[in-house]
Steps between C-alpha positions, in 0.01 A plus 500: 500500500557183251284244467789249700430728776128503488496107545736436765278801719195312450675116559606661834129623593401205411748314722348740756145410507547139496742539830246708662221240416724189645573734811070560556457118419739407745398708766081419506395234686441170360195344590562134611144323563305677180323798459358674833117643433374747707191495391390133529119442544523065531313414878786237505756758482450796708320272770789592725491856409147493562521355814733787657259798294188331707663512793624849528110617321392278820735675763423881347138390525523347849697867584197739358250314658598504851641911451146528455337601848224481361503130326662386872238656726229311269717144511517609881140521544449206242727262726324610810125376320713187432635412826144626648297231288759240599466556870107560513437128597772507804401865609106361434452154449120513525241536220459903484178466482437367810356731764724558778397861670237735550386698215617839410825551659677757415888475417717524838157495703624086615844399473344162383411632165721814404332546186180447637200289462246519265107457468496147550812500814751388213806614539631800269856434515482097412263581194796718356737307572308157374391755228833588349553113429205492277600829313894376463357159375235641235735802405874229481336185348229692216782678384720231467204339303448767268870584455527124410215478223604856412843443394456183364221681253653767403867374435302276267355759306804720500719254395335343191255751387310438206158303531630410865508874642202577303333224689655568837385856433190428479460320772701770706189727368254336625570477857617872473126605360344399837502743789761296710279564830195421318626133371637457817187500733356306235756227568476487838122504486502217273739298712478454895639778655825389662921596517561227255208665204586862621894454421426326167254769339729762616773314294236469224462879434876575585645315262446700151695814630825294534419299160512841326787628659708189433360459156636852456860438669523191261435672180747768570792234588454197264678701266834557676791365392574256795138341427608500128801310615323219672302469248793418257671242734212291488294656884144344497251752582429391888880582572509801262139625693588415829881554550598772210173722471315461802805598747516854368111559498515414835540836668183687402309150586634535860411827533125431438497229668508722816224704393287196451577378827351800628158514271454112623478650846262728417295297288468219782404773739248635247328152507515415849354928629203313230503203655594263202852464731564181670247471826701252653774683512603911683605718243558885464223538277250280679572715810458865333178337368364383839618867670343715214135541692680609798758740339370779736433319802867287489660643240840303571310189375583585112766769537755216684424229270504811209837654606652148476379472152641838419836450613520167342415613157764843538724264639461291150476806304851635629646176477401531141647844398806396663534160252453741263779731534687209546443299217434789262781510275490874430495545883775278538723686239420809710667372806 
């Protein structure tokens, strides 16, 4: 082959790959409003995107939960307690405490009293119910209280670190040194006994358990990239805290919340069977406390007032290990 013939093969390969190029260019789609990223972390632009992921996390949560029989027959009994505290001054609008029978009925012995009467000719049945307001108050309003303080603590010292956390840390410590039951009859003591003083030294030893675990949710998320990203746009660090980081350490937070629900029950009940509850006031505890020297004479006088305590808590309990295979991501990727 000459060397004339060698050039015009390669000017026609190269005529070749330039048609084939103009054919691929020609045929990819042009992107008209800029470059598309799939990736983007900016809260400003996947707030949309985010909206629509939150809801379906929200639905597929909402749809574990109540497949749970066990999570709905606790929120069944847990509404029931509810609705029971709300109607205990219709069903019994007069103090509990008053006595309105003879002592030492037994329940179903008068249809007056179907729970019964006890030492004094109170009524069983209105003490419970009267009781379960008390509980639901203490339990609903000290965790709120120590939730509050909690989260506000530890998102502090999660976020910042440095001198801050070691600070917050410290304090965090401290409470957490004290036997919890120990400091708390010594607030009470200190204090006059009463709902108000109960509820508020409840919240006072609650609070380092959900300081750590938010304190330990914030470390482990400050350092995504959407937090990263608000950072760069210019986020102060209340929105940044309160509407980047603290949304996703949410679920673990609800799930203990539950569980401290249920140990404020018990710790108000605690008190009162001591008698550092409330006395102007019928509660579960007060009423085991007043039955316990008669356990074998009228034994119904702590096991009613007992069994609603233990249903209450399991009740809370379930409700809890349902939130949690809920909420709990792995779980969640499993279904």
């Amino acid at each position: 082959m000459s060397t004339t013939d060698i050039s015009a093969f390669r000017g026609i390969t190269r005529e070749r790959r330039a048609a084939s190029v103009e054919a691929e260019l020609s045929t990819s789609p042009v992107p008209t409003d800029g470059p598309t990223w799939s990736n983007m972390k900016a809260p400003d632009a996947r707030s949309q995107q985010n909206a629509a992921v939150a809801t379906t996390n929200g639905r597929r949560a909402m749809r574990v939960f109540f497949s749970n029989p066990n999570a709905l027959l606790g929120t069944g009994f847990l509404a029931l307690v509810i609705v029971v505290a709300f109607l205990a001054p219709i069903l019994y609008p007069d103090d509990p405490l008053y006595m309105v029978g003879r002592p030492f009925l037994w329940p179903g012995q008068n249809p007056a009293f179907p729970l019964g009467t006890d030492s004094l000719g109170r009524d069983v049945l209105a003490g419970i119910l009267h009781g379960s307001r008390i509980s639901l108050f203490v339990g609903l309003t000290a965790t709120a209280l120590g939730l509050a303080f909690g989260v506000v603590v530890g998102s502090i010292a999660g976020y910042f670190g440095g001198w801050i956390d070691d600070v917050l840390v410290r304090l965090i410590e401290i409470f957490q040194t004290l036997p919890s039951f120990v400091l708390l009859v010594v607030l009470v003591a200190i204090a006059q006994p009463s709902a108000t003083t109960v509820t508020l030294a409840i919240a006072v030893i609650s609070w380092p358990t959900v300081a750590r675990l938010t304190r330990a949710e914030f470390r482990a998320i400050r350092e995504k990239d959407f937090v990263m990203a608000a950072r760069s746009l210019g986020y102060g660090h209340a929105r940044i805290i309160f509407r980047e980081i603290l949304p996703n350490a949410l679920p673990p937070i609800i799930v203990t919340s539950s569980v401290m629900v249920a140990t404020a029950i018990l710790m108000e009940s605690a008190l009162s069977f001591m008698g550092l509850g409330d006395p102007n006031v019928v509660s579960w505890g007060s009423m085991i406390g007043t039955g316990r020297e008669l356990v074998r004479t009228a034994w119904y006088l702590t096991a009613l007032p007992g069994l609603a305590i233990v249903f209450t808590v399991l009740a809370l309990n379930l409700i809890g290990d349902g939130l949690n295979d809920a909420l709990n991501p792995r779980f969640s990727q499993d279904r």
